[in-house]
């Protein structure tokens, strides 16, 4: 089966391009920050610089690992779903579920190794740039030189391979096993994340307004709540669709399609919820903290500067990964529906109605993702604002939220409509022919 996996990758490289891009970015980010461990371990590095470098590597490395898994999982899930017919043919030809798993996991491992190899030069350059930022802000001594060693390389290879293999295994299990069992596990994980997030958010009230760690519990709480809501997003989407009565042909087609494709939209909803919650919560809390320090006339400590750098870095990483996840997933999913669009046009739908349907679908999915992401973000922002400044919703929230929403809408709707318009350029009869 591994030989079959290798031939599949060689013959259809375009199919694995999205997974390669996710693996490349993930490996590059993980190795960039883990190189700080190599830098901190060099002889002659002072304890203060070493501590800041190690904390930054550990914190962002954890986020990076989670994001690599989500990014690779979203692209692999779309890939495996689109190959359901091929996998079924292999099963009818005598292949066992275990053999199919080895084939798909083998493909993912090959692509992950290629992505990691491509990410090494980028990680080396990124590590130097990151260290320069720490030195310019005074958090790390200027005598410290960057080092890219075994810790960075082993972390990049290990995290990317484990994430790719695990995501591939989960993706193929969704196709070869019954959905009921998977649904129960998803619900259990969702409730667990929501409970842990609620506990973290509530623990904010146990801290004082001057505590340097005040921002940590609400941020982690918002992240955990967003993970729980993201896992429950397909069920939440079904609830929204069950209460919505669309108007017009495009709206009717959009709702009908969304009701049938809630499982396929899980990756898109996950990305939107995580992006909205983490970006809104982190940037708003950092803006509130910075304004409060500026108003008091105090100078930020080294720990405060380090936390601010980490916050902006984490949000930047999440924004890049979410854009990649959304563009990859939406492009692959919309391109795969070219035959569906052709059949709708042959049945009497106009290209404008098909585009309207795609736009309505994208708008509904975007609205649901942004809504529940906002709920998770506010769950972290409100306790922080109450403790830090005796306000419920700080004024900085509106500007940050508007920027996050604009980014999410532009990426989601833009990718869907551009890809659908490109698919509609193919004549309807020709688009249907491959599926015939």
PDB file of C-alpha atoms in Angstrom, residues 269-404:
ATOM      1  CA  UNK A 269     -16.477  26.540  10.619  1.00  0.00           C
ATOM      2  CA  UNK A 270     -13.642  25.439  12.907  1.00  0.00           C
ATOM      3  CA  UNK A 271     -11.235  27.873  11.272  1.00  0.00           C
ATOM      4  CA  UNK A 272     -13.688  30.776  11.433  1.00  0.00           C
ATOM      5  CA  UNK A 273     -14.631  30.217  15.076  1.00  0.00           C
ATOM      6  CA  UNK A 274     -10.999  29.878  16.194  1.00  0.00           C
ATOM      7  CA  UNK A 275      -9.859  32.881  14.181  1.00  0.00           C
ATOM      8  CA  UNK A 276     -12.651  35.133  15.427  1.00  0.00           C
ATOM      9  CA  UNK A 277     -12.381  34.136  19.073  1.00  0.00           C
ATOM     10  CA  UNK A 278      -8.601  34.113  19.464  1.00  0.00           C
ATOM     11  CA  UNK A 279      -7.946  37.245  17.403  1.00  0.00           C
ATOM     12  CA  UNK A 280     -10.735  39.337  18.936  1.00  0.00           C
ATOM     13  CA  UNK A 281     -10.046  38.273  22.518  1.00  0.00           C
ATOM     14  CA  UNK A 282      -6.249  38.560  22.380  1.00  0.00           C
ATOM     15  CA  UNK A 283      -6.033  41.856  20.499  1.00  0.00           C
ATOM     16  CA  UNK A 284      -8.783  43.492  22.568  1.00  0.00           C
ATOM     17  CA  UNK A 285      -7.242  42.483  25.890  1.00  0.00           C
ATOM     18  CA  UNK A 286      -3.798  43.607  24.736  1.00  0.00           C
ATOM     19  CA  UNK A 287      -5.203  46.974  23.624  1.00  0.00           C
ATOM     20  CA  UNK A 288      -6.958  47.432  26.981  1.00  0.00           C
ATOM     21  CA  UNK A 289      -3.779  46.533  28.861  1.00  0.00           C
ATOM     22  CA  UNK A 290      -1.584  48.846  26.768  1.00  0.00           C
ATOM     23  CA  UNK A 291      -3.999  51.772  27.157  1.00  0.00           C
ATOM     24  CA  UNK A 292      -4.220  51.199  30.912  1.00  0.00           C
ATOM     25  CA  UNK A 293      -0.431  51.179  31.295  1.00  0.00           C
ATOM     26  CA  UNK A 294      -0.093  54.301  29.136  1.00  0.00           C
ATOM     27  CA  UNK A 295      -2.763  56.121  31.147  1.00  0.00           C
ATOM     28  CA  UNK A 296      -1.010  55.317  34.425  1.00  0.00           C
ATOM     29  CA  UNK A 297       2.308  56.673  33.175  1.00  0.00           C
ATOM     30  CA  UNK A 298       4.144  53.449  34.028  1.00  0.00           C
ATOM     31  CA  UNK A 299       6.775  51.724  31.896  1.00  0.00           C
ATOM     32  CA  UNK A 300       6.108  48.179  30.731  1.00  0.00           C
ATOM     33  CA  UNK A 301       8.207  45.508  32.377  1.00  0.00           C
ATOM     34  CA  UNK A 302      10.211  42.949  30.415  1.00  0.00           C
ATOM     35  CA  UNK A 303       7.549  40.326  31.119  1.00  0.00           C
ATOM     36  CA  UNK A 304       4.819  42.651  29.862  1.00  0.00           C
ATOM     37  CA  UNK A 305       6.756  43.364  26.674  1.00  0.00           C
ATOM     38  CA  UNK A 306       7.339  39.654  26.169  1.00  0.00           C
ATOM     39  CA  UNK A 307       3.632  38.908  26.631  1.00  0.00           C
ATOM     40  CA  UNK A 308       2.690  41.640  24.163  1.00  0.00           C
ATOM     41  CA  UNK A 309       5.112  40.273  21.571  1.00  0.00           C
ATOM     42  CA  UNK A 310       3.753  36.761  22.057  1.00  0.00           C
ATOM     43  CA  UNK A 311       0.160  37.943  21.732  1.00  0.00           C
ATOM     44  CA  UNK A 312       0.750  39.713  18.439  1.00  0.00           C
ATOM     45  CA  UNK A 313       2.837  36.816  17.152  1.00  0.00           C
ATOM     46  CA  UNK A 314       0.202  34.239  18.065  1.00  0.00           C
ATOM     47  CA  UNK A 315      -2.548  36.260  16.392  1.00  0.00           C
ATOM     48  CA  UNK A 316      -0.400  36.683  13.290  1.00  0.00           C
ATOM     49  CA  UNK A 317       0.243  32.933  13.116  1.00  0.00           C
ATOM     50  CA  UNK A 318      -3.441  32.167  13.568  1.00  0.00           C
ATOM     51  CA  UNK A 319      -4.419  34.669  10.874  1.00  0.00           C
ATOM     52  CA  UNK A 320      -2.005  33.107   8.369  1.00  0.00           C
ATOM     53  CA  UNK A 321      -3.107  29.570   9.147  1.00  0.00           C
ATOM     54  CA  UNK A 322      -6.793  30.417   9.029  1.00  0.00           C
ATOM     55  CA  UNK A 323      -6.395  32.077   5.645  1.00  0.00           C
ATOM     56  CA  UNK A 324      -4.553  29.014   4.359  1.00  0.00           C
ATOM     57  CA  UNK A 325      -7.130  26.626   5.815  1.00  0.00           C
ATOM     58  CA  UNK A 326     -10.074  28.570   4.455  1.00  0.00           C
ATOM     59  CA  UNK A 327      -8.621  29.133   0.998  1.00  0.00           C
ATOM     60  CA  UNK A 328      -7.498  25.504   0.664  1.00  0.00           C
ATOM     61  CA  UNK A 329     -10.739  24.007   1.948  1.00  0.00           C
ATOM     62  CA  UNK A 330     -13.046  26.357   0.054  1.00  0.00           C
ATOM     63  CA  UNK A 331     -11.091  26.120  -3.180  1.00  0.00           C
ATOM     64  CA  UNK A 332     -10.994  22.321  -3.086  1.00  0.00           C
ATOM     65  CA  UNK A 333     -14.637  21.965  -2.046  1.00  0.00           C
ATOM     66  CA  UNK A 334     -15.970  24.474  -4.593  1.00  0.00           C
ATOM     67  CA  UNK A 335     -13.857  23.099  -7.443  1.00  0.00           C
ATOM     68  CA  UNK A 336     -15.100  19.596  -6.650  1.00  0.00           C
ATOM     69  CA  UNK A 337     -18.690  20.840  -7.114  1.00  0.00           C
ATOM     70  CA  UNK A 338     -18.167  21.766 -10.782  1.00  0.00           C
ATOM     71  CA  UNK A 339     -20.256  18.755 -11.842  1.00  0.00           C
ATOM     72  CA  UNK A 340     -23.014  19.753  -9.420  1.00  0.00           C
ATOM     73  CA  UNK A 341     -23.062  23.271 -10.863  1.00  0.00           C
ATOM     74  CA  UNK A 342     -23.293  21.806 -14.368  1.00  0.00           C
ATOM     75  CA  UNK A 343     -26.280  19.631 -13.454  1.00  0.00           C
ATOM     76  CA  UNK A 344     -28.054  22.590 -11.886  1.00  0.00           C
ATOM     77  CA  UNK A 345     -27.540  24.646 -15.040  1.00  0.00           C
ATOM     78  CA  UNK A 346     -28.824  21.807 -17.216  1.00  0.00           C
ATOM     79  CA  UNK A 347     -31.890  21.645 -14.950  1.00  0.00           C
ATOM     80  CA  UNK A 348     -32.630  25.321 -15.656  1.00  0.00           C
ATOM     81  CA  UNK A 349     -30.604  27.336 -13.134  1.00  0.00           C
ATOM     82  CA  UNK A 350     -28.831  30.379 -14.536  1.00  0.00           C
ATOM     83  CA  UNK A 351     -25.143  31.105 -13.781  1.00  0.00           C
ATOM     84  CA  UNK A 352     -26.334  34.066 -11.707  1.00  0.00           C
ATOM     85  CA  UNK A 353     -28.538  31.813  -9.589  1.00  0.00           C
ATOM     86  CA  UNK A 354     -25.667  29.368  -9.047  1.00  0.00           C
ATOM     87  CA  UNK A 355     -23.383  32.210  -7.964  1.00  0.00           C
ATOM     88  CA  UNK A 356     -26.151  33.522  -5.730  1.00  0.00           C
ATOM     89  CA  UNK A 357     -26.463  30.078  -4.158  1.00  0.00           C
ATOM     90  CA  UNK A 358     -22.716  29.874  -3.504  1.00  0.00           C
ATOM     91  CA  UNK A 359     -22.687  33.401  -2.100  1.00  0.00           C
ATOM     92  CA  UNK A 360     -25.626  32.639   0.203  1.00  0.00           C
ATOM     93  CA  UNK A 361     -23.945  29.464   1.418  1.00  0.00           C
ATOM     94  CA  UNK A 362     -20.743  31.354   2.135  1.00  0.00           C
ATOM     95  CA  UNK A 363     -22.624  34.137   3.896  1.00  0.00           C
ATOM     96  CA  UNK A 364     -24.507  31.721   6.163  1.00  0.00           C
ATOM     97  CA  UNK A 365     -21.381  29.731   7.058  1.00  0.00           C
ATOM     98  CA  UNK A 366     -19.420  32.926   7.672  1.00  0.00           C
ATOM     99  CA  UNK A 367     -22.170  34.384   9.843  1.00  0.00           C
ATOM    100  CA  UNK A 368     -22.413  31.225  11.975  1.00  0.00           C
ATOM    101  CA  UNK A 369     -18.637  30.989  12.406  1.00  0.00           C
ATOM    102  CA  UNK A 370     -18.263  34.674  13.278  1.00  0.00           C
ATOM    103  CA  UNK A 371     -21.239  34.570  15.642  1.00  0.00           C
ATOM    104  CA  UNK A 372     -19.994  31.734  17.811  1.00  0.00           C
ATOM    105  CA  UNK A 373     -16.418  32.983  17.621  1.00  0.00           C
ATOM    106  CA  UNK A 374     -17.624  36.335  18.939  1.00  0.00           C
ATOM    107  CA  UNK A 375     -19.475  34.629  21.782  1.00  0.00           C
ATOM    108  CA  UNK A 376     -16.286  32.812  22.828  1.00  0.00           C
ATOM    109  CA  UNK A 377     -14.254  36.021  22.573  1.00  0.00           C
ATOM    110  CA  UNK A 378     -16.696  38.021  24.710  1.00  0.00           C
ATOM    111  CA  UNK A 379     -16.659  35.257  27.322  1.00  0.00           C
ATOM    112  CA  UNK A 380     -12.965  36.025  27.831  1.00  0.00           C
ATOM    113  CA  UNK A 381     -13.051  39.787  27.277  1.00  0.00           C
ATOM    114  CA  UNK A 382     -15.826  40.591  29.769  1.00  0.00           C
ATOM    115  CA  UNK A 383     -14.180  39.067  32.895  1.00  0.00           C
ATOM    116  CA  UNK A 384     -10.839  40.641  31.973  1.00  0.00           C
ATOM    117  CA  UNK A 385     -12.405  44.080  31.433  1.00  0.00           C
ATOM    118  CA  UNK A 386     -14.377  43.897  34.669  1.00  0.00           C
ATOM    119  CA  UNK A 387     -11.294  43.048  36.732  1.00  0.00           C
ATOM    120  CA  UNK A 388      -8.901  45.373  34.883  1.00  0.00           C
ATOM    121  CA  UNK A 389     -11.034  48.464  34.438  1.00  0.00           C
ATOM    122  CA  UNK A 390     -14.503  47.983  35.987  1.00  0.00           C
ATOM    123  CA  UNK A 391     -16.198  47.964  32.576  1.00  0.00           C
ATOM    124  CA  UNK A 392     -18.179  45.173  30.945  1.00  0.00           C
ATOM    125  CA  UNK A 393     -17.285  45.605  27.257  1.00  0.00           C
ATOM    126  CA  UNK A 394     -14.260  47.872  26.616  1.00  0.00           C
ATOM    127  CA  UNK A 395     -14.436  50.441  23.825  1.00  0.00           C
ATOM    128  CA  UNK A 396     -11.504  48.811  22.016  1.00  0.00           C
ATOM    129  CA  UNK A 397     -13.655  45.771  21.222  1.00  0.00           C
ATOM    130  CA  UNK A 398     -15.601  47.364  18.359  1.00  0.00           C
ATOM    131  CA  UNK A 399     -12.593  48.284  16.220  1.00  0.00           C
ATOM    132  CA  UNK A 400     -10.831  44.958  16.710  1.00  0.00           C
ATOM    133  CA  UNK A 401     -14.013  42.978  16.035  1.00  0.00           C
ATOM    134  CA  UNK A 402     -14.754  44.940  12.855  1.00  0.00           C
ATOM    135  CA  UNK A 403     -11.259  44.218  11.479  1.00  0.00           C
ATOM    136  CA  UNK A 404     -11.538  40.511  12.310  1.00  0.00           C
TER     137      UNK A 404
END
